[in-house]
Short mmCIF file of C-alpha atoms in Angstrom, two decimals:
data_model
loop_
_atom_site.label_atom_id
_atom_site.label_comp_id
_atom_site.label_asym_id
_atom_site.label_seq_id
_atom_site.Cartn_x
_atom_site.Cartn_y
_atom_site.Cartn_z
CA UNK S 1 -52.59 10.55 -53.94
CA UNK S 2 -49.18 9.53 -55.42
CA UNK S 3 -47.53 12.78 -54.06
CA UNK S 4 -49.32 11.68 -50.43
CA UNK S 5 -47.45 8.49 -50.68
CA UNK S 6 -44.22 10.40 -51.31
CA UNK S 7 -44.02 12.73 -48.67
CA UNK S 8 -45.20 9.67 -46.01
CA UNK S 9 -42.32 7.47 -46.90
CA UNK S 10 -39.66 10.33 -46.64
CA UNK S 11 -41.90 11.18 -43.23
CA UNK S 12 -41.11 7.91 -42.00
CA UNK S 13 -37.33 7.11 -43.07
CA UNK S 14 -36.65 10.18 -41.18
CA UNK S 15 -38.36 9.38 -38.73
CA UNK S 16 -36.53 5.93 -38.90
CA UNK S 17 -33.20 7.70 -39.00
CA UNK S 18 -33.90 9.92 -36.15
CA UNK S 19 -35.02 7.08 -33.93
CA UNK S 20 -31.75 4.73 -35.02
CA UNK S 21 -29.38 8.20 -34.27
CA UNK S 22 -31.08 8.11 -30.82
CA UNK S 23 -30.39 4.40 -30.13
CA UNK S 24 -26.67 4.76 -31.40
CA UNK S 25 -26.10 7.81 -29.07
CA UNK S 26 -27.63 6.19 -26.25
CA UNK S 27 -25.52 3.01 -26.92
CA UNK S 28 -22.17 4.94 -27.91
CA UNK S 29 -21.96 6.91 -24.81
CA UNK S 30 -23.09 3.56 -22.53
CA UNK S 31 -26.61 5.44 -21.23
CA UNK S 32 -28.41 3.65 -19.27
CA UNK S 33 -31.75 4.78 -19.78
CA UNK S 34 -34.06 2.39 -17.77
CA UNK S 35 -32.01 2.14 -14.55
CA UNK S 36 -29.26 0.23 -15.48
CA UNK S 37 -28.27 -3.06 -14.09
CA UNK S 38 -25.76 -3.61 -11.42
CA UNK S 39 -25.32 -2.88 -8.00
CA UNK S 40 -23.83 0.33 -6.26
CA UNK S 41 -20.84 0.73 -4.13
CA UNK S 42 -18.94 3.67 -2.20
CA UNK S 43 -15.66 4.53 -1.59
CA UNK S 44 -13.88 7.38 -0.41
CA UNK S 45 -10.90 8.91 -1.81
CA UNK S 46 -8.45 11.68 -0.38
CA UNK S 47 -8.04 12.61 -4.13
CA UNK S 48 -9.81 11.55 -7.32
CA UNK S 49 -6.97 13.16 -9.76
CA UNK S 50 -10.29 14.63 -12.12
CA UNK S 51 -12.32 11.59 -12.68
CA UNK S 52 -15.20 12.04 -14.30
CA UNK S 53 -18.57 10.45 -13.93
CA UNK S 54 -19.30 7.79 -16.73
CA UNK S 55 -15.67 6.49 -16.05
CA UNK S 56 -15.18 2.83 -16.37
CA UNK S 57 -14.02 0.58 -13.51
CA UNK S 58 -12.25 -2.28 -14.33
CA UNK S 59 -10.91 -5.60 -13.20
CA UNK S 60 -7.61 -6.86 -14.82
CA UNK S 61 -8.29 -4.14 -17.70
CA UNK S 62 -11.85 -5.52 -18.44
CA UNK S 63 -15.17 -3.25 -17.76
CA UNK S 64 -16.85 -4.07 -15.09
CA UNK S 65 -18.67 -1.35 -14.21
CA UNK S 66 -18.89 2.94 -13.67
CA UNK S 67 -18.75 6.02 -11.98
CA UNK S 68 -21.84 7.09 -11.22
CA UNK S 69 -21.36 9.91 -8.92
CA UNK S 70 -18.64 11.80 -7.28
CA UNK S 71 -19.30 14.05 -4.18
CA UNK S 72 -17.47 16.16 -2.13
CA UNK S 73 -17.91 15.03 1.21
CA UNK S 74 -16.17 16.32 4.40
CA UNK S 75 -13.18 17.27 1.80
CA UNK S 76 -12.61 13.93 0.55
CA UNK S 77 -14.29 12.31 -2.58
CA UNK S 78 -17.23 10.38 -2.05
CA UNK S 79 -17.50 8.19 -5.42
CA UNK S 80 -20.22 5.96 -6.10
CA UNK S 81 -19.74 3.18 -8.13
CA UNK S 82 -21.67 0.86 -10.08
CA UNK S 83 -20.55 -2.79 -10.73
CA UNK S 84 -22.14 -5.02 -12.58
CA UNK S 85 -24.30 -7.47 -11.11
CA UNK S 86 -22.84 -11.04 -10.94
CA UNK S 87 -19.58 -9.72 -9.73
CA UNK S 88 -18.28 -10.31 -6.17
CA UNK S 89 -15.83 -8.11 -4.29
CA UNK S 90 -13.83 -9.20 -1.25
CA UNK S 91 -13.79 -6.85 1.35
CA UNK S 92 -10.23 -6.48 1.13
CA UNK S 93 -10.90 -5.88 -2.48
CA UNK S 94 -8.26 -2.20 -3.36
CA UNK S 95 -9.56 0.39 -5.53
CA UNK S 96 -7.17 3.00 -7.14
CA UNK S 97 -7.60 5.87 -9.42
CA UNK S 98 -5.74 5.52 -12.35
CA UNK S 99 -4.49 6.65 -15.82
CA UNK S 100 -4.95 5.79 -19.38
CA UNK S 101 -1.67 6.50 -20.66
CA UNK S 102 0.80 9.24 -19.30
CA UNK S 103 -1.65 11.83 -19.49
CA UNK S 104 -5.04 10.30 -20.12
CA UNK S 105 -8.48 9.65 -18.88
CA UNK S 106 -8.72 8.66 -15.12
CA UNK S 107 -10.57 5.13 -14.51
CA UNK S 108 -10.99 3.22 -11.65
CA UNK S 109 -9.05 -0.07 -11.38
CA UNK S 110 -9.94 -2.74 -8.46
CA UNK S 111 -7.88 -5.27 -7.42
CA UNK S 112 -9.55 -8.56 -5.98
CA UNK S 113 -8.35 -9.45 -2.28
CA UNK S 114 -8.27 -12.78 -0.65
CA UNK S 115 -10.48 -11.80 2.05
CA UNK S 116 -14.08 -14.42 2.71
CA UNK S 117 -16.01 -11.21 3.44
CA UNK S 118 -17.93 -9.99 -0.14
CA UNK S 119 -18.75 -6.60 -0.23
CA UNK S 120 -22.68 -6.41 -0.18
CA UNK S 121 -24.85 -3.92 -2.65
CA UNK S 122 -24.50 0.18 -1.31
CA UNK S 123 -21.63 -1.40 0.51
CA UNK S 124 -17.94 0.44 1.13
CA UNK S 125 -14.90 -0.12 -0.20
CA UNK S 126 -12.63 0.92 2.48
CA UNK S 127 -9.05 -0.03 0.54
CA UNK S 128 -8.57 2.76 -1.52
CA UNK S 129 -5.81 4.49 -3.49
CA UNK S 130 -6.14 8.55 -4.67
CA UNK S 131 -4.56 9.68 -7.70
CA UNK S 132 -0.68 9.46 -7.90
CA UNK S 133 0.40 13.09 -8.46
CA UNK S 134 3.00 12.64 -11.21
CA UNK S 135 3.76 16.47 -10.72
CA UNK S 136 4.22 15.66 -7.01
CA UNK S 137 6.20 13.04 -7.82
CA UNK S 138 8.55 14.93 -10.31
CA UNK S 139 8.74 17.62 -8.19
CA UNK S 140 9.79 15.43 -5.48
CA UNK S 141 12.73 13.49 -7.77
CA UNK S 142 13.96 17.26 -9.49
CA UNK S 143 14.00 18.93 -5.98
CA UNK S 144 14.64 16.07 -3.18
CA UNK S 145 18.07 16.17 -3.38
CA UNK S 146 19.11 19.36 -1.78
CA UNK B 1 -23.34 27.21 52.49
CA UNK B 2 -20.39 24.82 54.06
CA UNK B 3 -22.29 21.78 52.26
CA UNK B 4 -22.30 23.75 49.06
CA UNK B 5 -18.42 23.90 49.23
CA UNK B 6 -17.43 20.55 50.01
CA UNK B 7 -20.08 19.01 47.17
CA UNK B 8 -18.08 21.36 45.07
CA UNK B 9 -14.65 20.21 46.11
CA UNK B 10 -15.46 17.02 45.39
CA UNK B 11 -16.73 17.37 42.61
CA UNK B 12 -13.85 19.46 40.88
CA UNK B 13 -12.08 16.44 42.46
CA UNK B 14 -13.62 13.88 40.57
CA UNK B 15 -13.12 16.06 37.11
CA UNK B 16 -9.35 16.56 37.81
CA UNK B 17 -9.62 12.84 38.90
CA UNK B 18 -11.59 12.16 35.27
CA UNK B 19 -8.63 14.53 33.16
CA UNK B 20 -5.35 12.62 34.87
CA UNK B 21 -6.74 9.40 34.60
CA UNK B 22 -9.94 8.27 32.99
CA UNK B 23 -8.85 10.08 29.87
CA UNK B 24 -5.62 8.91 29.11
CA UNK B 25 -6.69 5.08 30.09
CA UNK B 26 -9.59 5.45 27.40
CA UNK B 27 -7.39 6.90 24.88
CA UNK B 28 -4.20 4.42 25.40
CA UNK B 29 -6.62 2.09 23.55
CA UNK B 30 -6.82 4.21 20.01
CA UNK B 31 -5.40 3.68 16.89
CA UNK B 32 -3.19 6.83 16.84
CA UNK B 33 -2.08 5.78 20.24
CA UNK B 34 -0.79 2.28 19.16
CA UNK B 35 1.08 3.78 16.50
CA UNK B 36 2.45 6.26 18.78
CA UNK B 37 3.78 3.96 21.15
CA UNK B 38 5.04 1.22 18.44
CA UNK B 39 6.92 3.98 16.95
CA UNK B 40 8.19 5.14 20.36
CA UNK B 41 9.55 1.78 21.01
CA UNK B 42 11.24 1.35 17.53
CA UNK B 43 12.65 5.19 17.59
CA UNK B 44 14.25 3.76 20.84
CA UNK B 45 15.82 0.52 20.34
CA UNK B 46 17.20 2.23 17.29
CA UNK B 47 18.65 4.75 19.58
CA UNK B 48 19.93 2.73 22.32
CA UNK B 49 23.44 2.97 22.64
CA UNK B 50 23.58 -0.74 23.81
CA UNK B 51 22.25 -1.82 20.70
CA UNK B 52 24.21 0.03 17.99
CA UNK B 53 26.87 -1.51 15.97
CA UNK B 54 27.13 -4.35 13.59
CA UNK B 55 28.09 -6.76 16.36
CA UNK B 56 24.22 -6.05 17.66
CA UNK B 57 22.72 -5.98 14.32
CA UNK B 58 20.90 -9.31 15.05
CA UNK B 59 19.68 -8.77 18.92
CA UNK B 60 18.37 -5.45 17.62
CA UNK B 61 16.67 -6.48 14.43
CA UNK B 62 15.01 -9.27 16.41
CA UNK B 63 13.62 -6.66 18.89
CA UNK B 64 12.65 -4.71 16.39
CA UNK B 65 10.80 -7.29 15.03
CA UNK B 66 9.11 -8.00 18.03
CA UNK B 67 7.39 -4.84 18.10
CA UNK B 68 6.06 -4.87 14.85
CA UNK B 69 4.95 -8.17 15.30
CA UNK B 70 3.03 -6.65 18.08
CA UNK B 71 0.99 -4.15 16.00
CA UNK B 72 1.03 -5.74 12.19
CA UNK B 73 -1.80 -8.30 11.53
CA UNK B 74 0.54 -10.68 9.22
CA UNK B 75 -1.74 -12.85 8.26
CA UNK B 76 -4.44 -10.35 6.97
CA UNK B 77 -1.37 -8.52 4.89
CA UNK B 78 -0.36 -11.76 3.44
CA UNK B 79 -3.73 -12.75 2.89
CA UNK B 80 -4.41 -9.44 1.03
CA UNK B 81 -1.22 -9.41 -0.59
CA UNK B 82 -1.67 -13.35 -1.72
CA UNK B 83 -5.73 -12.21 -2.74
CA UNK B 84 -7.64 -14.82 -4.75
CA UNK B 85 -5.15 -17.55 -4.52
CA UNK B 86 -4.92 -16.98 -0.57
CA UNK B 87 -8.77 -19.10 -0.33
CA UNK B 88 -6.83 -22.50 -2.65
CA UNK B 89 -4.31 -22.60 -0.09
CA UNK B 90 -3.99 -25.33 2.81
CA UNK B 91 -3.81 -24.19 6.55
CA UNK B 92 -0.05 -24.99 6.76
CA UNK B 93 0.94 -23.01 3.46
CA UNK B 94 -1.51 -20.38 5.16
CA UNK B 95 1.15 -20.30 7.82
CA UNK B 96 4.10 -20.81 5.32
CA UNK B 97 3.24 -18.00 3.25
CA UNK B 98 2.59 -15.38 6.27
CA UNK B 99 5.98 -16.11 7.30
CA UNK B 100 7.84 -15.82 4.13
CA UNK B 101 5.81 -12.68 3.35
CA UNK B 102 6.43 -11.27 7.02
CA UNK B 103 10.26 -11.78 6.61
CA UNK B 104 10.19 -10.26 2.97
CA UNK B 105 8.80 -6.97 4.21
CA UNK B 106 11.03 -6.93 6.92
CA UNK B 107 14.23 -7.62 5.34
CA UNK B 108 12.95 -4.55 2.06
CA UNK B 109 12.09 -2.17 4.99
CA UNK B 110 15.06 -3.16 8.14
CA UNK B 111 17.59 -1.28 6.10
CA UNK B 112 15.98 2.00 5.71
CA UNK B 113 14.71 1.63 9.56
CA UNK B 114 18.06 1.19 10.48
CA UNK B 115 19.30 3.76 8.53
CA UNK B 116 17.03 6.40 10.61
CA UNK B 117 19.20 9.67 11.49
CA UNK B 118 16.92 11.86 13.36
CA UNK B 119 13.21 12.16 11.25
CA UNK B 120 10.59 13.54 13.00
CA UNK B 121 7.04 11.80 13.21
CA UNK B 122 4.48 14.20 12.97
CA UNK B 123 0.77 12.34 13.80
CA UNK B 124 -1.43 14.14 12.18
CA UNK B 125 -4.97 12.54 12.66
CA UNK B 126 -7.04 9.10 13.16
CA UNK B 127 -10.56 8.52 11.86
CA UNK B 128 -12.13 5.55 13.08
CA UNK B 129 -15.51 3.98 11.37
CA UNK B 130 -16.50 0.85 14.06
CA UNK B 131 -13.58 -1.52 13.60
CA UNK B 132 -11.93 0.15 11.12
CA UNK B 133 -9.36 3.48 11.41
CA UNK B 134 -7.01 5.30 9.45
CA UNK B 135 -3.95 7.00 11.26
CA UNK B 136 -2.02 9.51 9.42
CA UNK B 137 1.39 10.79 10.02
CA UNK B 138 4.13 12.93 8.28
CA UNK B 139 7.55 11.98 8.47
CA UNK B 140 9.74 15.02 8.39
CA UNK B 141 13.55 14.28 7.17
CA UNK B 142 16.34 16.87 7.99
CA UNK B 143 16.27 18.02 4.65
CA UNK B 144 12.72 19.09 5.32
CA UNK B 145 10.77 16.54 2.70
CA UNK B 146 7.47 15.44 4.08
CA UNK B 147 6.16 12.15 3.08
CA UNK B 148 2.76 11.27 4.35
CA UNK B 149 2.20 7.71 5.66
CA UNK B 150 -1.22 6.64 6.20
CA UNK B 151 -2.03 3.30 8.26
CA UNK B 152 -4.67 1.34 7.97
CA UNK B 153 -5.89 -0.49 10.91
CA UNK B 154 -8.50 -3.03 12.05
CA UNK B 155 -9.72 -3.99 15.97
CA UNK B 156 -9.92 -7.59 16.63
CA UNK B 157 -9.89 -9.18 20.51
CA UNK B 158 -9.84 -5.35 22.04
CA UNK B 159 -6.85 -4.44 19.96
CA UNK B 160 -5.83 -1.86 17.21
CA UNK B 161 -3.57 -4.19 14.16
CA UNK B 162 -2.33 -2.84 11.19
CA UNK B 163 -3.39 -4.56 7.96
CA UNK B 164 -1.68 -1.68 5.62
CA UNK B 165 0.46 0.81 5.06
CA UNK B 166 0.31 3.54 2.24
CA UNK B 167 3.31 5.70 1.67
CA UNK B 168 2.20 8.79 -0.47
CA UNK B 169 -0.35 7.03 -1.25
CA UNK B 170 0.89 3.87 -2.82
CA UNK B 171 -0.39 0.94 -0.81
CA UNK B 172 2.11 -1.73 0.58
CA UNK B 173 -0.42 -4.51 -0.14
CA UNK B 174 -1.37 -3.27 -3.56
CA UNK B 175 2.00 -3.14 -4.52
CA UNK B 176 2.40 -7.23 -3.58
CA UNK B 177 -0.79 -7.68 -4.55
CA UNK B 178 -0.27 -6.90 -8.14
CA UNK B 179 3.30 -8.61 -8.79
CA UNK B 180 2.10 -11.61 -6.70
CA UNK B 181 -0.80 -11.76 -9.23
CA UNK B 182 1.60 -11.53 -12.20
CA UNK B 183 4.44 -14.38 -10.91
CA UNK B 184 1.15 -16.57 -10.39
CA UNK B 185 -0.20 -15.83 -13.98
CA UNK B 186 3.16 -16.56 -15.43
CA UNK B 187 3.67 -19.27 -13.27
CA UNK B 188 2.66 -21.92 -10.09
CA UNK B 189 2.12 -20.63 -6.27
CA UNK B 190 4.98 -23.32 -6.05
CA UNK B 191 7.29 -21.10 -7.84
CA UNK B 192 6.32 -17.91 -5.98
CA UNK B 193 7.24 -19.52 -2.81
CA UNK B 194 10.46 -20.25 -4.11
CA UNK B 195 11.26 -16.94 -5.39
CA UNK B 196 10.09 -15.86 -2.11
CA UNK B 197 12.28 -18.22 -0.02
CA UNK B 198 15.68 -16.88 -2.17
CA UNK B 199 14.61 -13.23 -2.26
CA UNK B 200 14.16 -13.76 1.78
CA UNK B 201 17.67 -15.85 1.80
CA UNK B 202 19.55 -13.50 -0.60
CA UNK B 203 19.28 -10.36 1.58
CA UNK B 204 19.54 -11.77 5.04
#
């Protein structure tokens, strides 16, 4: 009986453990495993730079939302986004892929406009800005001056 | 049989009659077209010998001017470039600001118009989505460098207006957009338009 008891405790701490690794994973990586709130957006980029899905999108550096697919679509990227619910966008609202750091992580940044039009949910953002291609770029300020 | 012949005279007429003119009268509406011929007129006052000289510097910057005026929706690029703050402002700073702005970009981008020695403009494509389009274009300098241009345009009353620019892929707006946001976090809109007013005095 005593060796029953044993064996059902260490049953359920693991089982405990198991279930509190699950909810940490879940919560680390930002899952969202009913749904999610928020409401979608698309926009359409002539270059994404290697975003990744599960990238954040931010206003003035804080979160506001994520990546939640990217597409190839008639040779562009087709990225759908996913901002959080209470937030409006103006229609003249920018988004632009950009970099943590010199060499880091793409995210998308959006810049609010001044426009009275609000983007409605599985609406477009038509101001956007591809990737800067620093190699371009270099290769532009090393060679341009022939 | 003599019937036959004439129906199909006439109507080989009517498609010749369709290619020469119906065509280019519904295409001298587009986007690429407006670019095309705003460019055209630019490329030539810059070119006119009547024009060229300091002593003409003013008569040709103000025609210039005029044609860009023509095709750029001011007011929606200062009201993007201004954003959030654009809604807190009164009708006549509305106005204020669009003109300040308007003579700012003109004043950063006369020099480099002006110092145009031959580029080619290559127009590459337009996409338009309902009121919306994108024209593309390549400018080609002597020493062979392509930089893409992209313009963004929007129809309102029946007519194709600019609203941005992006120059390999940096966006005119954006780029007033975000130091505009950071003089107004710093400081007042009050002090913008001053620093705006002496930038727009300074290089005149």
């Amino acid at each position: 009986m005593r060796k029953f008891d044993l064996e059902l405790s260490v049953g359920l701490f693991i089982l405990a453990g198991i279930l509190c690794l699950g909810y940490l994973s879940v919560r680390l990586a930002k899952m969202e495993v009913l749904g999610g709130q928020g409401y979608e957006l698309h926009a359409l980029f002539t270059n994404v730079g290697g975003l990744k899905e599960g990238a954040t999108v931010v206003i003035a550096g804080v979160d506001v939302g994520r990546v939640q697919s990217i597409t190839l679509e008639n040779y562009r990227a087709e990225v759908v986004l996913s901002i959080q619910e209470d937030l409006e966008l103006q229609e003249d609202a920018i988004a632009s892929i950009k970099t943590k750091g010199l060499i880091g992580e793409k995210y998308i940044q959006i810049t609010p406009g001044g426009a009275e039009e609000i983007i409605p949910p599985g609406g477009k953002i038509w101001e956007t800005e591809p990737a800067v291609d620093l190699e371009q770029l270099i290769s532009q300020f090393a060679f341009g001056k022939i | 049989m003599g019937i036959a012949r004439v129906w199909m005279r006439i109507s080989v007429g009517l498609v010749l009659f369709g290619l020469l003119t119906g065509t280019p009268v519904l295409r001298a509406g587009g986007p690429m077209e407006g670019i095309r011929e705003t460019t055209g007129r630019i490329l030539q006052i810059l070119s006119d010998p009547s024009l060229e000289g300091k002593e003409h510097r003013a008569e040709r910057r103000r025609r210039i001017r005029e044609a860009v005026d023509e095709r750029f929706d001011w007011e929606a690029i200062a009201r993007s470039a201004l954003s959030t703050q654009w809604r807190n402002l009164k009708p006549a700073e509305k106005d204020e600001f669009t003109r300040l702005f308007s003579s700012l970009v003109e004043r950063t981008y006369m020099d480099r118009l002006e110092a145009y020695s031959g580029e080619d403009v290559v127009y590459l494509d337009e996409e338009t989505f309902d009121t919306r389009a994108k024209v593309r274009v390549k400018i080609v300098t002597r020493k062979n460098q392509e930089i893409p241009v992209e313009y963004r345009l929007r129809r309102g009353n029946g007519e194709w207006r600019v609203y941005d620019i992006l120059i390999e892929g940096v966006s005119l707006v954006k780029n007033y957009r975000v130091q505009f946001n950071d003089i107004l976090a710093k400081s007042s809109y009050a002090e913008l338009v001053e620093r705006l007013k002496a930038k727009v005095q300074q290089e005149s």
